[in-house]
JSON list of C-alpha atoms in Angstrom, two decimals:
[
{"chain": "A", "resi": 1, "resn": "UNK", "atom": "CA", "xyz": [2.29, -13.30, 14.83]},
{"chain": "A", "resi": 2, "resn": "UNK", "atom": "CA", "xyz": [1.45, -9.96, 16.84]},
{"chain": "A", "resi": 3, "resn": "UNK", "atom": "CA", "xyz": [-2.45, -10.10, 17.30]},
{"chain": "A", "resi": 4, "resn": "UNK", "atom": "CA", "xyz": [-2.45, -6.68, 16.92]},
{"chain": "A", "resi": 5, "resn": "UNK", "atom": "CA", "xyz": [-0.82, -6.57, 13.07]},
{"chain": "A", "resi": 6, "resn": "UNK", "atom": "CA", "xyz": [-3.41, -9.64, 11.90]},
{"chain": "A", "resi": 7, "resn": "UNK", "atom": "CA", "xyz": [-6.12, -7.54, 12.94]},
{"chain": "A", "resi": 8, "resn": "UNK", "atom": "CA", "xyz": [-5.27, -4.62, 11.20]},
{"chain": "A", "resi": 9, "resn": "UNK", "atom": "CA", "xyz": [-3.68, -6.73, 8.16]},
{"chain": "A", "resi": 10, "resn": "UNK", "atom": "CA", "xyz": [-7.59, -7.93, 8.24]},
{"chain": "A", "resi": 11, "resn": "UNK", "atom": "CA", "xyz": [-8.46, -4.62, 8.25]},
{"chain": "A", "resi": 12, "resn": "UNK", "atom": "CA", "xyz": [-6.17, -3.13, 5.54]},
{"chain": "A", "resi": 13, "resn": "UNK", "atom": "CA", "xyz": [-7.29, -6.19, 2.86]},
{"chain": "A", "resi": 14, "resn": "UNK", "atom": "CA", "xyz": [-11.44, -4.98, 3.65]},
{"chain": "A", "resi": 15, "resn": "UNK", "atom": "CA", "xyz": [-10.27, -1.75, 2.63]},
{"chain": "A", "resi": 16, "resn": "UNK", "atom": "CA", "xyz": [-8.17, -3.08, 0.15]},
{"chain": "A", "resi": 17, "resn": "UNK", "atom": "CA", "xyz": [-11.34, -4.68, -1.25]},
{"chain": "A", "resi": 18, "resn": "UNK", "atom": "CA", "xyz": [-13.10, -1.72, -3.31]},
{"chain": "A", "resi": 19, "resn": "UNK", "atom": "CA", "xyz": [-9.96, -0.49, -5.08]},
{"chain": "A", "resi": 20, "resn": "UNK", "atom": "CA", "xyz": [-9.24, -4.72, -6.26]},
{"chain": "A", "resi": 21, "resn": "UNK", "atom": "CA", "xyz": [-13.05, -4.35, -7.86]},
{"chain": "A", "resi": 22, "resn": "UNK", "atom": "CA", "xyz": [-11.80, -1.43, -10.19]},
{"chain": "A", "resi": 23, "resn": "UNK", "atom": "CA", "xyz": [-8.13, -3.59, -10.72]},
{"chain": "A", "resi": 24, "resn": "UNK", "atom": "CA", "xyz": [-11.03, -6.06, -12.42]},
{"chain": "A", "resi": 25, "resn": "UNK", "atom": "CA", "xyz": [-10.81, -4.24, -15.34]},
{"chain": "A", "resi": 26, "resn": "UNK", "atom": "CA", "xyz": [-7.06, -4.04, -15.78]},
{"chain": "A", "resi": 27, "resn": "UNK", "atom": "CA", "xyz": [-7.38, -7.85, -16.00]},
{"chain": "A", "resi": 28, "resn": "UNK", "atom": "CA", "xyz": [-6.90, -8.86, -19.35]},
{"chain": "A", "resi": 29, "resn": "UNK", "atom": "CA", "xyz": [-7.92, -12.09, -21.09]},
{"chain": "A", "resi": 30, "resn": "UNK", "atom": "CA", "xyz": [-6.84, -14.57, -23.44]},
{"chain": "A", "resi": 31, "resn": "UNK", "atom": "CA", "xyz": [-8.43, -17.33, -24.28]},
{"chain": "A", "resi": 32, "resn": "UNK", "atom": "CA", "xyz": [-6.29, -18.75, -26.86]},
{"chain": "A", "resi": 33, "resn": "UNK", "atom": "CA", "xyz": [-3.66, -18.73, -24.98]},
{"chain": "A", "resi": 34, "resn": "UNK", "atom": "CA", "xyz": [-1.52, -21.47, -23.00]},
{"chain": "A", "resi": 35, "resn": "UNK", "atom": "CA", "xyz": [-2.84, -22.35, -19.59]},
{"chain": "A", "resi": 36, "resn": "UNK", "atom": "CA", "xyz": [-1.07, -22.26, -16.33]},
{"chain": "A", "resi": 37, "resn": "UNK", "atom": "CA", "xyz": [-1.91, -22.95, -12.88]},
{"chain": "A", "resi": 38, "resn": "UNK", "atom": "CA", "xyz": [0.15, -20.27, -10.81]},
{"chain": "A", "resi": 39, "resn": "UNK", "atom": "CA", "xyz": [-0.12, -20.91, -6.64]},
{"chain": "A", "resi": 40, "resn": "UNK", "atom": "CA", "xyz": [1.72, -18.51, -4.33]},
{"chain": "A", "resi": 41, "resn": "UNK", "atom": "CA", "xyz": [2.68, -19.70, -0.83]},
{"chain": "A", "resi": 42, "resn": "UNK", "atom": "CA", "xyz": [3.96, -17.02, 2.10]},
{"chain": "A", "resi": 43, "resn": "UNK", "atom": "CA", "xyz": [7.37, -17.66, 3.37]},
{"chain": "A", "resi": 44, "resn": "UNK", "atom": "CA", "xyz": [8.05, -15.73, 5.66]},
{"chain": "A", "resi": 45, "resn": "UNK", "atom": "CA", "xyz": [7.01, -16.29, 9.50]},
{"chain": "A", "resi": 46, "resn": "UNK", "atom": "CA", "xyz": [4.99, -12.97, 10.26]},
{"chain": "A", "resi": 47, "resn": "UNK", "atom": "CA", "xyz": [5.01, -10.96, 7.19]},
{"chain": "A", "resi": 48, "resn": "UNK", "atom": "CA", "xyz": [1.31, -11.12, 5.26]},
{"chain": "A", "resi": 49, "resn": "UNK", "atom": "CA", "xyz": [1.25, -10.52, 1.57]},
{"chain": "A", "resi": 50, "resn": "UNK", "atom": "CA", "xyz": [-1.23, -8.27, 0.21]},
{"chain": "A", "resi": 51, "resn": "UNK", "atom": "CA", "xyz": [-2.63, -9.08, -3.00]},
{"chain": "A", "resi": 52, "resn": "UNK", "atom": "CA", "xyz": [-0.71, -10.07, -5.93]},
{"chain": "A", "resi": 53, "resn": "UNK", "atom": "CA", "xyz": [-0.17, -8.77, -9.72]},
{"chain": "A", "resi": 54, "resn": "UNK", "atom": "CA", "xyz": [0.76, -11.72, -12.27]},
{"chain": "A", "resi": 55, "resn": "UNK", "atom": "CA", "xyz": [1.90, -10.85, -15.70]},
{"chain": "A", "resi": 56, "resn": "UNK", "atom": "CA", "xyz": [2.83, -12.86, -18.92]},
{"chain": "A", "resi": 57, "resn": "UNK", "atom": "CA", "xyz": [4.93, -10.85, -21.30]},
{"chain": "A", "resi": 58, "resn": "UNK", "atom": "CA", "xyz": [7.86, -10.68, -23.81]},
{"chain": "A", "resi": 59, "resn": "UNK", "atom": "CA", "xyz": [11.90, -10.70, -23.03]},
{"chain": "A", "resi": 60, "resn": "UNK", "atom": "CA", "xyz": [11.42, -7.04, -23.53]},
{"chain": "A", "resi": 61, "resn": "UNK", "atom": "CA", "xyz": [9.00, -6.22, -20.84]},
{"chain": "A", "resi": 62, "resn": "UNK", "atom": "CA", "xyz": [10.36, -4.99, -17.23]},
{"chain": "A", "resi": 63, "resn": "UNK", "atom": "CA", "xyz": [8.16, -4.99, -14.59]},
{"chain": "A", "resi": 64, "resn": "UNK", "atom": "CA", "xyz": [10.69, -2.46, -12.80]},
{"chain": "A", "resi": 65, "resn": "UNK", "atom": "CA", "xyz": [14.49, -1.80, -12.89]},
{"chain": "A", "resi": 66, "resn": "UNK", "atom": "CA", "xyz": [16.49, -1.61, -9.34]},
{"chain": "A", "resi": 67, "resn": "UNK", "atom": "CA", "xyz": [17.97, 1.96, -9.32]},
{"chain": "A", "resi": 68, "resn": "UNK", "atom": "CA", "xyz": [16.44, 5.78, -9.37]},
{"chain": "A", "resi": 69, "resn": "UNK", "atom": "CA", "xyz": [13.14, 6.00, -8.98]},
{"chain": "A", "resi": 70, "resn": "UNK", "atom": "CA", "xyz": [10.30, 7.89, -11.81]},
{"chain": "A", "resi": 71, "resn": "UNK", "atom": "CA", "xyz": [8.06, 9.24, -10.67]},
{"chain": "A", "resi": 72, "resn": "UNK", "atom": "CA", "xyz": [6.50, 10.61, -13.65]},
{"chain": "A", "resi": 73, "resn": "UNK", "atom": "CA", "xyz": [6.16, 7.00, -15.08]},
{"chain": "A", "resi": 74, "resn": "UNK", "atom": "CA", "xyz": [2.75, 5.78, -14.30]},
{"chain": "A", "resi": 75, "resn": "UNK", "atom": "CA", "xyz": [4.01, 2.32, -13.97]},
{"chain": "A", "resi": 76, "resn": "UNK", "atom": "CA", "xyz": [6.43, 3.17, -11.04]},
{"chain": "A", "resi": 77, "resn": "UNK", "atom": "CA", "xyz": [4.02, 5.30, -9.83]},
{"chain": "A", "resi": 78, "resn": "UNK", "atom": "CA", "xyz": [1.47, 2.34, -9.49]},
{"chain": "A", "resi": 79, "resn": "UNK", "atom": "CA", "xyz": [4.17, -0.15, -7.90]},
{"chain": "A", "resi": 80, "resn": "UNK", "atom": "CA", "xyz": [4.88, 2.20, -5.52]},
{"chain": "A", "resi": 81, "resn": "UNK", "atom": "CA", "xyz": [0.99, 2.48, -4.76]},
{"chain": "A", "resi": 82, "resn": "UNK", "atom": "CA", "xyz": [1.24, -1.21, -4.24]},
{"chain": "A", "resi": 83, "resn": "UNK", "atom": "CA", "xyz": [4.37, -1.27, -1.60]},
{"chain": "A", "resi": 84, "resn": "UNK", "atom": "CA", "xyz": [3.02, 1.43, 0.32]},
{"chain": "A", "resi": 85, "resn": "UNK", "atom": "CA", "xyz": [-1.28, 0.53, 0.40]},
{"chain": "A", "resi": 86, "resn": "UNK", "atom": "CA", "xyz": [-1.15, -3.23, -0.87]},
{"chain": "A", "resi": 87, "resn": "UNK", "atom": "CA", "xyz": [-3.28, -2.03, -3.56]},
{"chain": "A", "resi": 88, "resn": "UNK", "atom": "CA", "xyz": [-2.69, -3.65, -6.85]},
{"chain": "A", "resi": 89, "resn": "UNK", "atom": "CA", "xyz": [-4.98, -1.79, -9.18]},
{"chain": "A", "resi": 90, "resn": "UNK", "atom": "CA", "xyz": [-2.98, 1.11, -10.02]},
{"chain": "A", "resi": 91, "resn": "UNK", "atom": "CA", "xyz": [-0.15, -1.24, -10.94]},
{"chain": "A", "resi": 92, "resn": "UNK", "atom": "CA", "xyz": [-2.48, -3.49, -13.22]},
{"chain": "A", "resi": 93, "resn": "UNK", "atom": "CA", "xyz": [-3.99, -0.11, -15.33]},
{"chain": "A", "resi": 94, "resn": "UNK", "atom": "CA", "xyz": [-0.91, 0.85, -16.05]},
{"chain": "A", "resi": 95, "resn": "UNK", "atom": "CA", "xyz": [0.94, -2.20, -17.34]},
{"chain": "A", "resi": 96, "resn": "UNK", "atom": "CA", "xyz": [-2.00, -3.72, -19.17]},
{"chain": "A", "resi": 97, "resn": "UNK", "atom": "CA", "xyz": [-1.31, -3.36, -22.79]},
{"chain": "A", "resi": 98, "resn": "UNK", "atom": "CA", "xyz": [1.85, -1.53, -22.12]},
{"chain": "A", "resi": 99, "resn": "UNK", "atom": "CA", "xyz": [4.29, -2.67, -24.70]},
{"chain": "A", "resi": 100, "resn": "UNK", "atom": "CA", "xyz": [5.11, -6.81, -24.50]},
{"chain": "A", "resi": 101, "resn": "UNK", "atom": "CA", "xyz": [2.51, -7.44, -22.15]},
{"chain": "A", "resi": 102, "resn": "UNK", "atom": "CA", "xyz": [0.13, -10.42, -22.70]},
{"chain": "A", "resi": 103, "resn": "UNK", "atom": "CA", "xyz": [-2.14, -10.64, -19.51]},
{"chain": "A", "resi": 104, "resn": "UNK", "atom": "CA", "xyz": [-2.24, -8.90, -16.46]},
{"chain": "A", "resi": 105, "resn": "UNK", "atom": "CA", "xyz": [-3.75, -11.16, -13.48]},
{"chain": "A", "resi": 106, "resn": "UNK", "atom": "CA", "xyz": [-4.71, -9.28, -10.21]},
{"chain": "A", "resi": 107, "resn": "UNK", "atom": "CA", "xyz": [-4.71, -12.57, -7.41]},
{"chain": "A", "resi": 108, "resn": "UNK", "atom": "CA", "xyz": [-8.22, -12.23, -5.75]},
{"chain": "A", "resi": 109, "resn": "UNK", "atom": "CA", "xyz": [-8.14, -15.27, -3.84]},
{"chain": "A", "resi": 110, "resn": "UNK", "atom": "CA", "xyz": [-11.03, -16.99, -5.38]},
{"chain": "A", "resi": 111, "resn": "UNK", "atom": "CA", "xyz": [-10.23, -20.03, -2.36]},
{"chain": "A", "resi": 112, "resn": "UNK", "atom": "CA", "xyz": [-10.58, -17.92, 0.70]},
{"chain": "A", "resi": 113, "resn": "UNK", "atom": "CA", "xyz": [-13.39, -15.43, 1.85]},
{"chain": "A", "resi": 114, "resn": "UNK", "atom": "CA", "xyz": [-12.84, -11.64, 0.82]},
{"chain": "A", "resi": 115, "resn": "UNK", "atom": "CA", "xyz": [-10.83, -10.09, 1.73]},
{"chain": "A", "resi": 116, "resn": "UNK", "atom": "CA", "xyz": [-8.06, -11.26, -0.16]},
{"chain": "A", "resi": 117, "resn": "UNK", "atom": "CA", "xyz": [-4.86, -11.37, 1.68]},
{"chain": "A", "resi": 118, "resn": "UNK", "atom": "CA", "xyz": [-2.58, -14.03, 2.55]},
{"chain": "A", "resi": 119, "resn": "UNK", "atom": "CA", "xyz": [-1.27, -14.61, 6.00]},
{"chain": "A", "resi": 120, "resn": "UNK", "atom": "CA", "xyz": [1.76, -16.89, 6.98]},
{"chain": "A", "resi": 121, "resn": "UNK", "atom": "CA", "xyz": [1.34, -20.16, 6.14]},
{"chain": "A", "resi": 122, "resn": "UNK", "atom": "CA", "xyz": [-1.47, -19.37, 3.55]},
{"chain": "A", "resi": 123, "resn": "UNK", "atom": "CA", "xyz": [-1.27, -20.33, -0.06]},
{"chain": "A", "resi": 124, "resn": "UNK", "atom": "CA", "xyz": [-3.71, -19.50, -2.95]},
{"chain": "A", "resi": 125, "resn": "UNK", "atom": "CA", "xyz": [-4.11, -20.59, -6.92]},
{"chain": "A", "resi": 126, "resn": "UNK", "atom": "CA", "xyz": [-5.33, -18.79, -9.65]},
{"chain": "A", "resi": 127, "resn": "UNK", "atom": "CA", "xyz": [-5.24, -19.78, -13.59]},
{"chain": "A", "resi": 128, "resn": "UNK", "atom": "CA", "xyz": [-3.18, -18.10, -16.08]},
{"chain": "A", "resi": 129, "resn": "UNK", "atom": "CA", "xyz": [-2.85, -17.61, -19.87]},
{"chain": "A", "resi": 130, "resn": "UNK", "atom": "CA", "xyz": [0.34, -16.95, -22.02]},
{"chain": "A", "resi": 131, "resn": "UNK", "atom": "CA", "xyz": [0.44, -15.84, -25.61]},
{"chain": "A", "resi": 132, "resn": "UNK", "atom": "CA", "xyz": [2.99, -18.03, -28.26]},
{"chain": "A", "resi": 133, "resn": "UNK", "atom": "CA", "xyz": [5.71, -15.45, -27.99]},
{"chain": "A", "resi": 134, "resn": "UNK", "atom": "CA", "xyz": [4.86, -13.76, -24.80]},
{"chain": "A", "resi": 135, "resn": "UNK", "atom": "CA", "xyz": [5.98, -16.55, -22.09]},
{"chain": "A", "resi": 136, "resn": "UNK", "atom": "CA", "xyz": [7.94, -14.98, -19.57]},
{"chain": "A", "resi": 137, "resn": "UNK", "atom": "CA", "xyz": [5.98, -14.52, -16.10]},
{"chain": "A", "resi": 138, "resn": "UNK", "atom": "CA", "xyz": [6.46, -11.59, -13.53]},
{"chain": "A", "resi": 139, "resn": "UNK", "atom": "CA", "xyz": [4.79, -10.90, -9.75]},
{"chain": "A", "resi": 140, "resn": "UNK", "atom": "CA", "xyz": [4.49, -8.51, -7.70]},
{"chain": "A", "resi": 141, "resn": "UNK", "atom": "CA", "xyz": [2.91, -7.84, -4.30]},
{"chain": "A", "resi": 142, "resn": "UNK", "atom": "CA", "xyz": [3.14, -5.83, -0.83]},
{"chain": "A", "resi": 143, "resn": "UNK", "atom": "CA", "xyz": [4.39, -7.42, 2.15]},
{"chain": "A", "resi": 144, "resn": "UNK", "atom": "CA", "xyz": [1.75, -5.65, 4.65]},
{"chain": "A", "resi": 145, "resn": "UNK", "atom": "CA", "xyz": [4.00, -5.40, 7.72]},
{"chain": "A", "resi": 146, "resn": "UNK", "atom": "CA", "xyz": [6.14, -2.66, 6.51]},
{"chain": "A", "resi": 147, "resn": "UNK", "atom": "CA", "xyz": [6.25, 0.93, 4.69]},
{"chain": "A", "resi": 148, "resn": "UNK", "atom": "CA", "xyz": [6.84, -0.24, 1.18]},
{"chain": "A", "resi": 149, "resn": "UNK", "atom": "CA", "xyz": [8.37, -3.21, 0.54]},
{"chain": "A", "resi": 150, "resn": "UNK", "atom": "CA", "xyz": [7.21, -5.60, -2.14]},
{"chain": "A", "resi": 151, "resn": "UNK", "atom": "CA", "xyz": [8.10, -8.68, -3.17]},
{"chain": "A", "resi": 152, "resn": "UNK", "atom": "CA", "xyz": [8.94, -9.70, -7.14]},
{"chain": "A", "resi": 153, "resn": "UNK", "atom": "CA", "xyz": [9.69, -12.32, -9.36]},
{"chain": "A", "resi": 154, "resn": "UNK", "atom": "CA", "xyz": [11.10, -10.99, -12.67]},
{"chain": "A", "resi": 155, "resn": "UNK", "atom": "CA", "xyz": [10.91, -12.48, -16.27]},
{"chain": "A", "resi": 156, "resn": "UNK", "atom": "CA", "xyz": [11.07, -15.96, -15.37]},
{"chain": "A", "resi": 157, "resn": "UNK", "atom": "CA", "xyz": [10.66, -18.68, -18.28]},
{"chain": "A", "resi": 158, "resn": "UNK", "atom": "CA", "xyz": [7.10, -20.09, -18.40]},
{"chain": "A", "resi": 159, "resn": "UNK", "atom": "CA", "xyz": [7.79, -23.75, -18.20]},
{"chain": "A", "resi": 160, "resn": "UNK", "atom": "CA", "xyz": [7.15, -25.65, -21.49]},
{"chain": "A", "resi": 161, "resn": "UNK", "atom": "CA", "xyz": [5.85, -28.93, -19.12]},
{"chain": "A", "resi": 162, "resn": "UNK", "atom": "CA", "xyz": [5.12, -30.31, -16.29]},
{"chain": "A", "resi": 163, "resn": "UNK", "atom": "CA", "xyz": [6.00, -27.42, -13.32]},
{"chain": "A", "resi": 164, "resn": "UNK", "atom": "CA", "xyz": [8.45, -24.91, -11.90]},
{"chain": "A", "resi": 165, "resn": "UNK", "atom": "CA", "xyz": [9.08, -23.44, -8.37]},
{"chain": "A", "resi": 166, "resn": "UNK", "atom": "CA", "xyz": [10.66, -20.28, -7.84]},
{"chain": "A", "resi": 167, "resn": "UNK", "atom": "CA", "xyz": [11.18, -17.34, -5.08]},
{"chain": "A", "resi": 168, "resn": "UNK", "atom": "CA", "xyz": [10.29, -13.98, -5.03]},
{"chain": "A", "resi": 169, "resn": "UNK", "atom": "CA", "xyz": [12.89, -11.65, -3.14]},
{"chain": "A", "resi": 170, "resn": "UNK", "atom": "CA", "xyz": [11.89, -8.22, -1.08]},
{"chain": "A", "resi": 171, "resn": "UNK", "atom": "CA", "xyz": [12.14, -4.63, -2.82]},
{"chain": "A", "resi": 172, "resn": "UNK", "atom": "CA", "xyz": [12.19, -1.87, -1.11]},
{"chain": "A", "resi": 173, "resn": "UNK", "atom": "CA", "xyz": [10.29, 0.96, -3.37]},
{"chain": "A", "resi": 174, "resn": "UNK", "atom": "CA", "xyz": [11.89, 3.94, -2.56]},
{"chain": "A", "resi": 175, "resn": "UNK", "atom": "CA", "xyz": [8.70, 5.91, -2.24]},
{"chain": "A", "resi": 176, "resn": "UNK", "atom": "CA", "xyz": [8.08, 6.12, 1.66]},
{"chain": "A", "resi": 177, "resn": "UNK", "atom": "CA", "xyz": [10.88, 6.19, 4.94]},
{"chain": "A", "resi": 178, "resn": "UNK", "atom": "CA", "xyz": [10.94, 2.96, 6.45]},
{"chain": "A", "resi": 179, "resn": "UNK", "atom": "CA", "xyz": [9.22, 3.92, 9.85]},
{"chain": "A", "resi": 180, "resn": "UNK", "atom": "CA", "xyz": [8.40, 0.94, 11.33]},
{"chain": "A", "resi": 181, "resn": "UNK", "atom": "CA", "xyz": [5.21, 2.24, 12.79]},
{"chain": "A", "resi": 182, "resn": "UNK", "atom": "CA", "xyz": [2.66, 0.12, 12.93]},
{"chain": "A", "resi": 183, "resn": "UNK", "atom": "CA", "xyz": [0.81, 3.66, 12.20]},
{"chain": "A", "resi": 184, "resn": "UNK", "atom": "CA", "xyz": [2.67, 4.14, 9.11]},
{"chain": "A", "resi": 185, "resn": "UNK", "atom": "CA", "xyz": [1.16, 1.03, 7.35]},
{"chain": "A", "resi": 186, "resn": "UNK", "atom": "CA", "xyz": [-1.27, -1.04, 6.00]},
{"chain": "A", "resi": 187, "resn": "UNK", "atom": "CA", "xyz": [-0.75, -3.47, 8.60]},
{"chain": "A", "resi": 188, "resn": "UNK", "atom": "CA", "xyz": [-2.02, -1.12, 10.97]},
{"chain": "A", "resi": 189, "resn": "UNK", "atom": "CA", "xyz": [-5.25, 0.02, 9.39]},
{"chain": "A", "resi": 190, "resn": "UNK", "atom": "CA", "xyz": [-3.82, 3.31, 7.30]},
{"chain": "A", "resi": 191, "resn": "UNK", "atom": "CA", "xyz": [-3.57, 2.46, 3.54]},
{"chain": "A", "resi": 192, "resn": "UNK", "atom": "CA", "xyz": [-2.95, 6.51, 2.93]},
{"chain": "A", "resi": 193, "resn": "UNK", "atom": "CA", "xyz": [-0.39, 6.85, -0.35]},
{"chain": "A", "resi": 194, "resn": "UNK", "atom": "CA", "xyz": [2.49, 9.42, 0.01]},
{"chain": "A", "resi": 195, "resn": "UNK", "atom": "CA", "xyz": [3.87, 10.38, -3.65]},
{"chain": "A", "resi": 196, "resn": "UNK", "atom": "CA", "xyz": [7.13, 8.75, -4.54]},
{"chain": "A", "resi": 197, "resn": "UNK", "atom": "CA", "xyz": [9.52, 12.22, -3.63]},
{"chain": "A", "resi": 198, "resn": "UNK", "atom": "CA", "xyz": [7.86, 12.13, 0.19]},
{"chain": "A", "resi": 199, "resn": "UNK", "atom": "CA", "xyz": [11.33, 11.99, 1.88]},
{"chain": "A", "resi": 200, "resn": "UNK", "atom": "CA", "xyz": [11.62, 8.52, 0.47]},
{"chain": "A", "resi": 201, "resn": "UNK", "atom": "CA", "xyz": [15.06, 6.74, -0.27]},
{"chain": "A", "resi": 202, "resn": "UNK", "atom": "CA", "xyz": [14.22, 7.70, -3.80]},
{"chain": "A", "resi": 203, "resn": "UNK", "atom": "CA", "xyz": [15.55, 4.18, -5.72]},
{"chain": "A", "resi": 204, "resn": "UNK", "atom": "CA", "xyz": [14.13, 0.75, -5.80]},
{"chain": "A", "resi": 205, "resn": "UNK", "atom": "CA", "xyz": [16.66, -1.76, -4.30]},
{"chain": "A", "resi": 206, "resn": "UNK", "atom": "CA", "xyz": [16.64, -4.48, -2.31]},
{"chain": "A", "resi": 207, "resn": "UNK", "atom": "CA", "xyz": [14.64, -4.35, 1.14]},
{"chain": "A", "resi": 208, "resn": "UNK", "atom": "CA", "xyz": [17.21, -4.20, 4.27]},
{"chain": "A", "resi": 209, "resn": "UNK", "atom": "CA", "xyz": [14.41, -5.59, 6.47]},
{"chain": "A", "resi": 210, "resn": "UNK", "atom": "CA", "xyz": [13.29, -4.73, 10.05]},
{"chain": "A", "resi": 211, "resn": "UNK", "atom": "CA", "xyz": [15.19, -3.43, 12.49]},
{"chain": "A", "resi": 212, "resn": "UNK", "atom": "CA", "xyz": [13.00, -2.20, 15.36]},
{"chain": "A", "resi": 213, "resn": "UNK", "atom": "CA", "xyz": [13.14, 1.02, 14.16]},
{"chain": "A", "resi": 214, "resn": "UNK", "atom": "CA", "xyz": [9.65, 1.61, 15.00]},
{"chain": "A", "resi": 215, "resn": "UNK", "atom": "CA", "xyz": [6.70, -0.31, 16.87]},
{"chain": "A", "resi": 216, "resn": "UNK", "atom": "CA", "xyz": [7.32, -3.45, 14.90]},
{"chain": "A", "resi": 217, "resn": "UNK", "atom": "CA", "xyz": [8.83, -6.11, 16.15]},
{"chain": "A", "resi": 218, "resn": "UNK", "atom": "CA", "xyz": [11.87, -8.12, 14.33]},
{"chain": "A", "resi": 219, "resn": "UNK", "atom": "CA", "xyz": [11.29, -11.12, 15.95]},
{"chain": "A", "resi": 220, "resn": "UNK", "atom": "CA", "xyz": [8.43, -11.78, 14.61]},
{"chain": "A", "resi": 221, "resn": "UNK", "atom": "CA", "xyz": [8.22, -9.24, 11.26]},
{"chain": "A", "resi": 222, "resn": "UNK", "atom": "CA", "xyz": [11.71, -9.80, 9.95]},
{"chain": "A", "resi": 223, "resn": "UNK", "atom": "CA", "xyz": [12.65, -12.07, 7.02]},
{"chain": "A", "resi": 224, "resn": "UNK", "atom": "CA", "xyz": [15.18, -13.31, 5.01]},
{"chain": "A", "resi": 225, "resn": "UNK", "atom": "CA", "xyz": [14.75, -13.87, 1.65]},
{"chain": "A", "resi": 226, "resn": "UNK", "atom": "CA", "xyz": [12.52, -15.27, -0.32]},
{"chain": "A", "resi": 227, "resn": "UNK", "atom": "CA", "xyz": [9.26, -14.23, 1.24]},
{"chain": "A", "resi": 228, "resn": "UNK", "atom": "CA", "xyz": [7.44, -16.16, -1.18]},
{"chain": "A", "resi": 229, "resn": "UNK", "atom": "CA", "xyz": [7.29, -19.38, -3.05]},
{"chain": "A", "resi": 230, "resn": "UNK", "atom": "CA", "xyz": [5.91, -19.58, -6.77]},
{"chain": "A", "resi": 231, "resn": "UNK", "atom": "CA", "xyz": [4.66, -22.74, -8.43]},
{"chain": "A", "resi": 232, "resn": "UNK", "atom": "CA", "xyz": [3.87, -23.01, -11.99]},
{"chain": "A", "resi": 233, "resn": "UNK", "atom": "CA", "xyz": [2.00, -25.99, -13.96]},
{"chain": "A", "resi": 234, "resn": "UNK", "atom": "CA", "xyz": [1.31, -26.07, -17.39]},
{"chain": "A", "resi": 235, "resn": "UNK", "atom": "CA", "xyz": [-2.11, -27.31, -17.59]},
{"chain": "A", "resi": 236, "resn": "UNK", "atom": "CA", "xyz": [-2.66, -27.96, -21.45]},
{"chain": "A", "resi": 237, "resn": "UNK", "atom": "CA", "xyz": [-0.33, -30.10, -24.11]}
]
């Protein structure tokens, strides 16, 4: 991986690391709940991913919905916080408690050293709870290398025993033109936020990757999806 990115991906998570102590309280516990061991591995060859948002929830919750972007929802407004600065604590305020929502989890890699972000090849664990009722999981989190794409996995069925694996595809947010300057993005040491109507494609859909557009390189910054791999254990009977 360019030198150059890891340093400033190193540099973007120790900024990262002040706004993911005020996420802390968007974290919400339940202690009755159903246990889970949830580990996240990067799968992509040069793309780090900045830190995560885990939620349990009802069928009825949507983390987001592919198509025009809101920006007068809080909640889209926060995810596209998180695909353009890596930061997941607007994200987490505004979904905790929102309607169907059981826990909200902000990943702050309690394995590695702050700061908090995982590089190719990395993989980190956290614990989980889900409430009877409310056992459908969702994820979110930036991939650092680029304007504002994020990766998700949606609604997924919390599994009843024993574990489950699945993949989290790239978004693109909408919120920010996909540059490809290494100035333009976390990666690069500037976590500034631009507001969702900033000359941005305007709809969530799926990310077309990079293109050398800009000072990144494809070789080593492209992917194809998934960009991550989710495992899930239940941990109690």
């Amino acid at each position: 991986m360019n030198k150059t990115v890891l340093k400033g991906a190193l540099m973007s998570a120790i900024i990262l690391s002040g706004a993911l102590a005020a996420s802390q309280a968007a974290v919400a516990d339940d202690d009755d709940g159903k246990s889970y061991e949830v580990t996240i591995r990067v799968a992509t060859r040069g793309q780090p991913i900045a830190p995560s948002v885990f939620v349990t929830h009802d069928s009825r919750f949507s983390m987001f919905d592919v198509g025009p972007a809101d920006d007068m929802d809080p909640r889209y407004v926060g995810l596209a916080m998180l695909a353009e600065t890596g930061s997941p604590a607007a994200l987490a305020g505004a979904i905790d408690g929102a309607h169907g929502v059981d826990t909200v989890t902000v990943l702050l890699a309690p394995t590695h050293p702050s700061p908090p972000i995982l590089f190719p090849g990395d993989s980190n664990s956290t614990i989980i709870t889900a409430s009877e009722g409310k056992l459908s999981f969702s994820a979110v989190g930036m991939l650092a290398a680029t304007n504002d794409a994020f990766y998700a996995v949606r609604g997924v069925a919390l599994p009843k025993k024993g574990s489950i694996t699945v993949h989290g595809d790239v978004y693109d947010a909408g919120s920010e033109p996909n540059t490809e300057l290494l100035s333009d993005i976390p990666a690069g040491g500037n976590d500034a936020y631009d507001s969702p109507d900033a000359a941005g494609e305007g709809h969530i859909h799926v990310h077309a990757g990079i293109h050398g557009a800009g000072t990144l390189d494809p070789a080593t910054h492209d992917w194809r999806n998934p960009a991550v791999e989710i495992t899930i254990t239940r941990l109690d009977d």
